[in-house]
Amino acid sequence: MSHYVIAIDGPAASGKSSVAKVLADRLGLVYVNSGAMYRAMAWAALERGIDPGDAAGVCEMMGRIAIDCGREGSASTIAVDGYNPAAHLTEDRVNASVSAIASIPEVRERLVAEQRAYLEHSDIVMEGRDIGSVVFPDTPFKFYLSARPEVRSGRRRAQGQDDAIEERDRQDSTRASSPLVIPEGATVIDTSELDIDGVAEAIVAKLREGGIAA
Ligand code: CDP
């Protein structure tokens, strides 16, 4: 039986994670947070004293560590050498270095393979920067969430995080390897004035048009 994937892309704090979780609950999907995988690699490098901008050092590290992508309940998990770093993934130092790690093509290649593997076992909703453009370009269910920059910075501040999202967005949009783009055929939703349920509702309406019993 073949599975389907809902791809949700967009810049930082555009509401992707919250909406993806609501959709996963509502439709019985596995929620895959691809950003957590890049964050886990940034955390692993920092823990080992490797400069996230040192591509050769990061690649060498990735050859040495065990990376296990799995799931707990209906959400994806990642462990590095048997340890789940979930509690560390939104630390300021990870926010500040994840875009550098994510610009390394070998890192992307490895993590994209892990991301694609989730679809072999279940229907999924995956959020990130390149899900509709690179990871699953053939899915008919692509969404791009955006929001005004001041709304997005306000959301991050409300979460108590020091996160230079404009700088992260600049790096993510201008890198050579799989930059953040609006994927071809994606439905664009401006979430500035919408709450999470409002965004989920807009996506569900589109899925129904595509024949998903949502
Ligand atoms: O939650 P937020 O949107 O702030 O970020 P995230 O989804 O956790 O992603 C963190 C970082 O990982 C992004 O700024 C990108 O540099 C990178 N990323 C990526 O390059 N490709 C993805 N599919 C997902 C995340």
Tab-separated table of C-alpha atoms and ligand atoms in Angstrom, residues 9-13 16-17 33-36 38-39 98-99 102 108 115 127-131 156 163 168 172 175, ligand 1:
chain	number	residue	atom	x	y	z
A	9	ASP	CA	7.478	24.466	4.264
A	10	GLY	CA	8.099	28.025	5.340
A	11	PRO	CA	10.428	30.388	7.185
A	12	ALA	CA	11.103	30.363	10.931
A	13	ALA	CA	8.087	30.792	13.223
A	16	LYS	CA	4.632	24.958	10.675
A	17	SER	CA	5.171	22.778	13.762
A	33	ASN	CA	9.945	17.459	12.244
A	34	SER	CA	12.830	17.639	9.759
A	35	GLY	CA	14.216	20.769	11.460
A	36	ALA	CA	14.830	18.712	14.606
A	38	TYR	CA	19.305	19.472	11.473
A	39	ARG	CA	19.160	20.852	15.007
A	98	VAL	CA	21.795	25.227	12.738
A	99	SER	CA	21.630	27.116	9.423
A	102	ALA	CA	22.027	22.743	7.194
A	108	ARG	CA	21.364	17.229	3.794
A	115	GLN	CA	13.217	11.700	5.995
A	127	GLU	CA	7.562	20.195	7.964
A	128	GLY	CA	10.769	21.950	6.992
A	129	ARG	CA	12.385	24.104	4.322
A	130	ASP	CA	12.710	21.784	1.304
A	131	ILE	CA	10.030	19.157	1.830
A	156	ARG	CA	9.648	33.482	18.997
A	163	ASP	CA	16.523	33.458	17.939
A	168	ARG	CA	18.443	32.306	9.790
A	172	ASP	CA	18.282	29.358	4.542
A	175	ARG	CA	22.315	28.779	0.398
B	1	CDP	O1	11.056	25.943	13.941
B	1	CDP	P1	11.841	26.774	12.994
B	1	CDP	O2	11.100	27.050	11.749
B	1	CDP	O3	12.441	27.972	13.585
B	1	CDP	O4	13.099	25.928	12.558
B	1	CDP	P2	13.233	24.388	12.272
B	1	CDP	O5	12.146	23.892	11.399
B	1	CDP	O6	13.473	23.683	13.551
B	1	CDP	O7	14.586	24.373	11.396
B	1	CDP	C1	15.798	24.816	11.946
B	1	CDP	C2	16.775	25.044	10.826
B	1	CDP	O8	17.048	23.792	10.192
B	1	CDP	C3	16.347	25.970	9.715
B	1	CDP	O9	16.618	27.321	9.998
B	1	CDP	C4	17.158	25.457	8.538
B	1	CDP	O10	18.469	25.975	8.553
B	1	CDP	C5	17.263	23.962	8.807
B	1	CDP	N1	16.314	23.148	8.047
B	1	CDP	C6	16.596	22.864	6.734
B	1	CDP	O11	17.579	23.350	6.192
B	1	CDP	N2	15.796	22.030	6.021
B	1	CDP	C7	14.712	21.491	6.574
B	1	CDP	N3	13.955	20.665	5.862
B	1	CDP	C8	14.380	21.797	7.904
B	1	CDP	C9	15.179	22.651	8.629
